PDB file of C-alpha atoms and ligand atoms in Angstrom:
ATOM      1  CA  MET A   1     115.182  82.210  84.906  1.00  0.00           C
ATOM      2  CA  PRO A   2     114.859  81.706  88.537  1.00  0.00           C
ATOM      3  CA  THR A   3     111.732  79.962  89.787  1.00  0.00           C
ATOM      4  CA  ARG A   4     108.921  82.530  90.276  1.00  0.00           C
ATOM      5  CA  LEU A   5     106.296  82.653  93.001  1.00  0.00           C
ATOM      6  CA  PRO A   6     103.081  81.310  91.696  1.00  0.00           C
ATOM      7  CA  ILE A   7     100.102  83.640  92.623  1.00  0.00           C
ATOM      8  CA  ALA A   8      96.273  83.282  92.226  1.00  0.00           C
ATOM      9  CA  VAL A   9      94.661  86.721  91.448  1.00  0.00           C
ATOM     10  CA  LEU A  10      91.236  87.194  92.797  1.00  0.00           C
ATOM     11  CA  VAL A  11      88.892  89.406  90.827  1.00  0.00           C
ATOM     12  CA  SER A  12      85.354  90.668  90.288  1.00  0.00           C
ATOM     13  CA  GLY A  13      85.157  92.954  87.564  1.00  0.00           C
ATOM     14  CA  SER A  14      87.169  94.931  85.165  1.00  0.00           C
ATOM     15  CA  GLY A  15      90.471  93.579  86.092  1.00  0.00           C
ATOM     16  CA  SER A  16      92.776  96.561  85.379  1.00  0.00           C
ATOM     17  CA  ASN A  17      95.003  95.675  88.384  1.00  0.00           C
ATOM     18  CA  LEU A  18      95.085  92.208  87.155  1.00  0.00           C
ATOM     19  CA  GLN A  19      96.203  93.465  83.746  1.00  0.00           C
ATOM     20  CA  ALA A  20      99.118  95.705  85.470  1.00  0.00           C
ATOM     21  CA  ILE A  21     100.225  92.363  87.102  1.00  0.00           C
ATOM     22  CA  LEU A  22     100.050  90.408  83.992  1.00  0.00           C
ATOM     23  CA  ASP A  23     101.813  93.177  81.913  1.00  0.00           C
ATOM     24  CA  ALA A  24     104.745  93.339  84.672  1.00  0.00           C
ATOM     25  CA  SER A  25     104.941  89.428  84.617  1.00  0.00           C
ATOM     26  CA  ALA A  26     105.961  89.670  80.906  1.00  0.00           C
ATOM     27  CA  SER A  27     109.420  90.909  82.216  1.00  0.00           C
ATOM     28  CA  ASP A  28     111.918  88.191  83.220  1.00  0.00           C
ATOM     29  CA  ALA A  29     112.642  90.501  86.088  1.00  0.00           C
ATOM     30  CA  PHE A  30     109.342  90.083  87.738  1.00  0.00           C
ATOM     31  CA  ALA A  31     109.398  87.510  90.465  1.00  0.00           C
ATOM     32  CA  ALA A  32     105.929  86.323  90.441  1.00  0.00           C
ATOM     33  CA  GLU A  33     103.781  84.492  87.748  1.00  0.00           C
ATOM     34  CA  VAL A  34      99.970  84.489  87.661  1.00  0.00           C
ATOM     35  CA  CYS A  35      99.115  80.689  87.747  1.00  0.00           C
ATOM     36  CA  VAL A  36      95.239  81.110  87.727  1.00  0.00           C
ATOM     37  CA  VAL A  37      92.701  84.014  87.831  1.00  0.00           C
ATOM     38  CA  ILE A  38      89.683  83.328  89.989  1.00  0.00           C
ATOM     39  CA  SER A  39      86.342  85.318  89.735  1.00  0.00           C
ATOM     40  CA  ASP A  40      83.370  85.261  92.087  1.00  0.00           C
ATOM     41  CA  ARG A  41      81.316  86.574  89.100  1.00  0.00           C
ATOM     42  CA  PRO A  42      80.978  84.956  85.599  1.00  0.00           C
ATOM     43  CA  ALA A  43      81.484  87.009  82.327  1.00  0.00           C
ATOM     44  CA  VAL A  44      83.537  89.943  83.697  1.00  0.00           C
ATOM     45  CA  ARG A  45      86.208  91.688  81.804  1.00  0.00           C
ATOM     46  CA  ALA A  46      88.998  90.475  84.213  1.00  0.00           C
ATOM     47  CA  LEU A  47      88.269  86.697  83.037  1.00  0.00           C
ATOM     48  CA  GLU A  48      88.714  87.963  79.429  1.00  0.00           C
ATOM     49  CA  ARG A  49      91.884  89.575  80.329  1.00  0.00           C
ATOM     50  CA  ALA A  50      93.271  86.211  81.825  1.00  0.00           C
ATOM     51  CA  VAL A  51      92.328  84.287  78.460  1.00  0.00           C
ATOM     52  CA  GLU A  52      93.968  86.750  76.375  1.00  0.00           C
ATOM     53  CA  ALA A  53      97.142  86.411  78.392  1.00  0.00           C
ATOM     54  CA  GLY A  54      96.836  82.622  78.299  1.00  0.00           C
ATOM     55  CA  VAL A  55      96.378  82.196  81.990  1.00  0.00           C
ATOM     56  CA  PRO A  56      93.808  79.721  83.604  1.00  0.00           C
ATOM     57  CA  ALA A  57      90.557  81.459  84.537  1.00  0.00           C
ATOM     58  CA  GLU A  58      87.929  79.918  86.926  1.00  0.00           C
ATOM     59  CA  VAL A  59      84.853  81.070  88.323  1.00  0.00           C
ATOM     60  CA  VAL A  60      83.951  80.320  92.016  1.00  0.00           C
ATOM     61  CA  ALA A  61      80.367  81.699  92.151  1.00  0.00           C
ATOM     62  CA  TRP A  62      79.412  83.059  95.523  1.00  0.00           C
ATOM     63  CA  ALA A  63      75.585  82.052  94.769  1.00  0.00           C
ATOM     64  CA  GLU A  64      76.694  78.437  94.578  1.00  0.00           C
ATOM     65  CA  HIS A  65      78.164  78.337  97.954  1.00  0.00           C
ATOM     66  CA  GLY A  66      76.300  81.088  99.804  1.00  0.00           C
ATOM     67  CA  ASP A  67      78.191  80.818 102.907  1.00  0.00           C
ATOM     68  CA  ARG A  68      81.542  82.576 103.673  1.00  0.00           C
ATOM     69  CA  ASP A  69      83.381  79.565 104.718  1.00  0.00           C
ATOM     70  CA  LEU A  70      82.298  77.131 102.077  1.00  0.00           C
ATOM     71  CA  PHE A  71      82.983  80.007  99.446  1.00  0.00           C
ATOM     72  CA  THR A  72      86.466  80.644 101.009  1.00  0.00           C
ATOM     73  CA  ALA A  73      87.227  76.674 100.973  1.00  0.00           C
ATOM     74  CA  ALA A  74      86.190  76.544  97.141  1.00  0.00           C
ATOM     75  CA  VAL A  75      88.454  79.485  96.378  1.00  0.00           C
ATOM     76  CA  CYS A  76      91.463  77.977  98.217  1.00  0.00           C
ATOM     77  CA  ARG A  77      90.925  74.578  96.450  1.00  0.00           C
ATOM     78  CA  VAL A  78      90.949  76.233  93.100  1.00  0.00           C
ATOM     79  CA  ALA A  79      94.174  78.191  93.975  1.00  0.00           C
ATOM     80  CA  GLU A  80      95.795  75.392  95.432  1.00  0.00           C
ATOM     81  CA  ARG A  81      94.957  73.113  92.693  1.00  0.00           C
ATOM     82  CA  HIS A  82      96.919  75.458  90.234  1.00  0.00           C
ATOM     83  CA  GLY A  83      99.801  75.547  92.532  1.00  0.00           C
ATOM     84  CA  ALA A  84      99.425  79.026  93.937  1.00  0.00           C
ATOM     85  CA  ALA A  85     101.527  79.911  96.917  1.00  0.00           C
ATOM     86  CA  ALA A  86     100.051  83.206  97.430  1.00  0.00           C
ATOM     87  CA  LEU A  87      96.671  85.099  96.749  1.00  0.00           C
ATOM     88  CA  VAL A  88      96.540  88.546  95.316  1.00  0.00           C
ATOM     89  CA  LEU A  89      93.054  90.396  95.762  1.00  0.00           C
ATOM     90  CA  ALA A  90      92.552  92.818  92.874  1.00  0.00           C
ATOM     91  CA  GLY A  91      89.227  94.434  92.904  1.00  0.00           C
ATOM     92  CA  PHE A  92      87.933  91.286  94.503  1.00  0.00           C
ATOM     93  CA  MET A  93      84.512  92.229  96.151  1.00  0.00           C
ATOM     94  CA  ARG A  94      84.171  89.348  98.569  1.00  0.00           C
ATOM     95  CA  ILE A  95      85.492  88.957 101.914  1.00  0.00           C
ATOM     96  CA  LEU A  96      87.382  85.852 102.519  1.00  0.00           C
ATOM     97  CA  GLY A  97      87.108  83.486 105.638  1.00  0.00           C
ATOM     98  CA  THR A  98      89.999  83.302 108.048  1.00  0.00           C
ATOM     99  CA  GLU A  99      90.772  79.644 106.733  1.00  0.00           C
ATOM    100  CA  ALA A 100      92.448  81.310 103.791  1.00  0.00           C
ATOM    101  CA  ILE A 101      95.041  82.926 105.926  1.00  0.00           C
ATOM    102  CA  GLY A 102      96.277  79.761 107.294  1.00  0.00           C
ATOM    103  CA  ARG A 103      96.288  78.052 103.886  1.00  0.00           C
ATOM    104  CA  PHE A 104      98.426  80.782 102.176  1.00  0.00           C
ATOM    105  CA  PRO A 105     101.206  81.548 104.823  1.00  0.00           C
ATOM    106  CA  THR A 106     103.279  83.320 102.275  1.00  0.00           C
ATOM    107  CA  GLY A 107     100.730  85.899 102.116  1.00  0.00           C
ATOM    108  CA  ILE A 108      97.401  87.211 100.971  1.00  0.00           C
ATOM    109  CA  LEU A 109      97.487  90.928  99.570  1.00  0.00           C
ATOM    110  CA  ASN A 110      94.819  93.445  98.929  1.00  0.00           C
ATOM    111  CA  ILE A 111      94.700  96.732  97.302  1.00  0.00           C
ATOM    112  CA  HIS A 112      92.346  99.448  98.546  1.00  0.00           C
ATOM    113  CA  PRO A 113      91.563 102.823  96.938  1.00  0.00           C
ATOM    114  CA  SER A 114      92.099 105.035  99.987  1.00  0.00           C
ATOM    115  CA  LEU A 115      94.769 105.703 102.665  1.00  0.00           C
ATOM    116  CA  LEU A 116      93.739 103.161 105.240  1.00  0.00           C
ATOM    117  CA  PRO A 117      92.701 103.309 107.838  1.00  0.00           C
ATOM    118  CA  ALA A 118      90.348 106.055 106.420  1.00  0.00           C
ATOM    119  CA  PHE A 119      87.407 104.987 104.285  1.00  0.00           C
ATOM    120  CA  PRO A 120      87.622 101.097 104.549  1.00  0.00           C
ATOM    121  CA  GLY A 121      85.076  98.694 103.220  1.00  0.00           C
ATOM    122  CA  THR A 122      84.684  96.908 100.011  1.00  0.00           C
ATOM    123  CA  MET A 123      82.266  99.210  98.069  1.00  0.00           C
ATOM    124  CA  HIS A 124      82.646 103.065  98.129  1.00  0.00           C
ATOM    125  CA  ALA A 125      86.121 104.308  99.332  1.00  0.00           C
ATOM    126  CA  VAL A 126      86.543 106.882  96.427  1.00  0.00           C
ATOM    127  CA  ARG A 127      83.099 108.088  96.902  1.00  0.00           C
ATOM    128  CA  ASP A 128      83.291 108.297 100.470  1.00  0.00           C
ATOM    129  CA  ALA A 129      86.541 110.252 100.446  1.00  0.00           C
ATOM    130  CA  LEU A 130      85.014 112.693  98.043  1.00  0.00           C
ATOM    131  CA  ALA A 131      81.889 113.180 100.244  1.00  0.00           C
ATOM    132  CA  HIS A 132      84.023 113.769 103.195  1.00  0.00           C
ATOM    133  CA  GLY A 133      85.908 116.431 101.573  1.00  0.00           C
ATOM    134  CA  VAL A 134      89.439 115.254 102.122  1.00  0.00           C
ATOM    135  CA  LYS A 135      92.126 117.055  99.902  1.00  0.00           C
ATOM    136  CA  ILE A 136      94.350 113.997  99.803  1.00  0.00           C
ATOM    137  CA  THR A 137      93.308 110.260  99.351  1.00  0.00           C
ATOM    138  CA  GLY A 138      95.329 107.517  97.811  1.00  0.00           C
ATOM    139  CA  VAL A 139      95.922 103.922  97.507  1.00  0.00           C
ATOM    140  CA  THR A 140      96.992 101.143 100.082  1.00  0.00           C
ATOM    141  CA  VAL A 141      98.384  97.783  99.526  1.00  0.00           C
ATOM    142  CA  HIS A 142      98.164  95.605 102.803  1.00  0.00           C
ATOM    143  CA  TYR A 143      98.310  92.141 103.923  1.00  0.00           C
ATOM    144  CA  VAL A 144      94.747  90.478 104.505  1.00  0.00           C
ATOM    145  CA  THR A 145      93.998  89.422 108.022  1.00  0.00           C
ATOM    146  CA  ALA A 146      90.667  88.626 109.870  1.00  0.00           C
ATOM    147  CA  GLU A 147      90.071  92.463 110.282  1.00  0.00           C
ATOM    148  CA  VAL A 148      88.505  93.630 107.002  1.00  0.00           C
ATOM    149  CA  ASP A 149      90.809  96.305 105.410  1.00  0.00           C
ATOM    150  CA  GLY A 150      92.776  96.223 108.764  1.00  0.00           C
ATOM    151  CA  GLY A 151      95.863  94.217 107.882  1.00  0.00           C
ATOM    152  CA  PRO A 152      99.401  95.362 108.173  1.00  0.00           C
ATOM    153  CA  ILE A 153     100.087  98.083 105.550  1.00  0.00           C
ATOM    154  CA  ILE A 154     102.776  97.223 103.049  1.00  0.00           C
ATOM    155  CA  ALA A 155     102.614 100.446 100.765  1.00  0.00           C
ATOM    156  CA  GLN A 156     100.777 103.605 100.467  1.00  0.00           C
ATOM    157  CA  GLU A 157     100.920 106.562  97.978  1.00  0.00           C
ATOM    158  CA  ALA A 158      98.896 109.734  98.170  1.00  0.00           C
ATOM    159  CA  VAL A 159      96.506 111.162  95.455  1.00  0.00           C
ATOM    160  CA  PRO A 160      95.397 114.625  95.512  1.00  0.00           C
ATOM    161  CA  VAL A 161      91.597 115.201  95.141  1.00  0.00           C
ATOM    162  CA  LEU A 162      91.108 118.302  92.824  1.00  0.00           C
ATOM    163  CA  PRO A 163      88.297 120.718  92.989  1.00  0.00           C
ATOM    164  CA  ASP A 164      86.480 119.526  89.948  1.00  0.00           C
ATOM    165  CA  ASP A 165      86.743 115.731  90.736  1.00  0.00           C
ATOM    166  CA  ASP A 166      83.717 113.526  90.501  1.00  0.00           C
ATOM    167  CA  GLU A 167      84.017 109.935  91.488  1.00  0.00           C
ATOM    168  CA  ALA A 168      85.111 108.659  88.106  1.00  0.00           C
ATOM    169  CA  SER A 169      87.896 111.134  87.653  1.00  0.00           C
ATOM    170  CA  LEU A 170      89.334 110.635  91.216  1.00  0.00           C
ATOM    171  CA  HIS A 171      89.092 106.922  90.818  1.00  0.00           C
ATOM    172  CA  ALA A 172      90.982 107.126  87.527  1.00  0.00           C
ATOM    173  CA  ARG A 173      93.709 109.081  88.983  1.00  0.00           C
ATOM    174  CA  VAL A 174      93.700 106.626  92.065  1.00  0.00           C
ATOM    175  CA  GLN A 175      94.014 103.608  89.399  1.00  0.00           C
ATOM    176  CA  GLN A 176      96.896 105.141  87.629  1.00  0.00           C
ATOM    177  CA  VAL A 177      98.735 104.935  91.037  1.00  0.00           C
ATOM    178  CA  GLU A 178      97.292 101.249  91.791  1.00  0.00           C
ATOM    179  CA  HIS A 179      98.686  99.891  88.578  1.00  0.00           C
ATOM    180  CA  ARG A 180     102.207 101.117  89.346  1.00  0.00           C
ATOM    181  CA  LEU A 181     102.071 100.421  93.072  1.00  0.00           C
ATOM    182  CA  TYR A 182     100.494  96.841  92.997  1.00  0.00           C
ATOM    183  CA  PRO A 183     102.977  95.001  90.699  1.00  0.00           C
ATOM    184  CA  ASP A 184     105.945  96.517  92.717  1.00  0.00           C
ATOM    185  CA  VAL A 185     104.564  95.072  96.023  1.00  0.00           C
ATOM    186  CA  VAL A 186     103.633  91.565  94.235  1.00  0.00           C
ATOM    187  CA  ASP A 187     107.280  91.555  93.144  1.00  0.00           C
ATOM    188  CA  ALA A 188     108.542  92.407  96.616  1.00  0.00           C
ATOM    189  CA  LEU A 189     106.457  89.750  98.152  1.00  0.00           C
ATOM    190  CA  ALA A 190     107.689  87.242  95.497  1.00  0.00           C
ATOM    191  CA  ARG A 191     111.345  88.168  95.987  1.00  0.00           C
ATOM    192  CA  GLY A 192     110.883  87.639  99.888  1.00  0.00           C
ATOM    193  CA  ALA A 193     111.602  91.399 100.439  1.00  0.00           C
ATOM    194  CA  LEU A 194     108.753  92.145 102.833  1.00  0.00           C
ATOM    195  CA  MET A 195     109.760  91.864 106.605  1.00  0.00           C
ATOM    196  CA  ILE A 196     106.736  91.971 109.102  1.00  0.00           C
ATOM    197  CA  ASP A 197     107.287  93.071 112.686  1.00  0.00           C
ATOM    198  CA  GLY A 198     103.805  93.244 114.274  1.00  0.00           C
ATOM    199  CA  ARG A 199     101.848  95.591 112.316  1.00  0.00           C
ATOM    200  CA  ARG A 200     104.965  97.342 110.623  1.00  0.00           C
ATOM    201  CA  VAL A 201     106.177  96.037 107.323  1.00  0.00           C
ATOM    202  CA  THR A 202     109.466  97.014 105.912  1.00  0.00           C
ATOM    203  CA  TRP A 203     111.067  96.392 102.576  1.00  0.00           C
ATOM    204  CA  LYS A 204     114.541  94.900 102.049  1.00  0.00           C
ATOM    205  CA  GLU A 205     116.650  96.739  99.471  1.00  0.00           C
ATOM    206  CA  HIS A 206     116.608  95.154  96.020  1.00  0.00           C
ATOM    207  CA  SER A 207     119.705  92.874  95.941  1.00  0.00           C
TER     208      SER A 207
HETATM  209  C1  GRF B   1      90.467  99.144  92.547  1.00  0.00           C
HETATM  210  O1  GRF B   1      90.208 100.595  92.592  1.00  0.00           O
HETATM  211  C2  GRF B   1      90.769  98.614  93.901  1.00  0.00           C
HETATM  212  O2  GRF B   1      91.497  99.326  94.571  1.00  0.00           O
HETATM  213  C3  GRF B   1      89.486  98.256  94.299  1.00  0.00           C
HETATM  214  O3  GRF B   1      88.710  97.968  93.280  1.00  0.00           O
HETATM  215  C4  GRF B   1      89.149  98.540  92.138  1.00  0.00           C
HETATM  216  C5  GRF B   1      89.367  97.520  91.103  1.00  0.00           C
HETATM  217  O4  GRF B   1      89.451  97.881  89.859  1.00  0.00           O
HETATM  218  N1  GRF B   1      89.457  97.370  95.392  1.00  0.00           N
HETATM  219  P1  GRF B   1      90.032  96.667  88.620  1.00  0.00           P
HETATM  220  O5  GRF B   1      89.152  95.599  88.684  1.00  0.00           O
HETATM  221  O6  GRF B   1      91.410  96.342  89.110  1.00  0.00           O
HETATM  222  O7  GRF B   1      89.889  97.619  87.455  1.00  0.00           O
END
């Protein structure tokens, strides 16, 4: 099997996107492997998923650092200690300091449950889309830069808002798309298939 790109997946909660990546990595064709799962919170479901998959899981508690730069440095240290070449944020509810960008030049990815630049911010993108009355929302996977939810967009997919939707039903439909899209983007990053030109990201064809 060719060498896979080691990635650290950063989580804060349920970890369903982590699970999708772990499931994808069971295939030899997947170009990345999860070398560590890092959570800013103890006792979350995502940590159990890592353990179930036999992947190292570590907590870097925000409360123990209390400062974005110190917290970021601690997260980077753990990821580097496990050999990670890239960071994949999957429901990670903290904003990393810019130091992380320099330390992981291969890339830091984030997934966001809206069609950015609409409804940015870590907390309530699905609720905000519903409250705004949009008929279409969706999923964005983007590079992390110093601008929160503002990095170059790698992939987007639309999700319709249905008349009877509440936040839970809409988020469930959004997540179905996330679980398909995020492993695809991680695989593309790991294959070196993502080309960045300014803000525009293009995908090289599968070889
Ligand atoms: C996802 O909807 C993601 O877009 C957002 O947080 C949610 C995390 O879900 N950033 P999970 O922890 O992967 O289940």
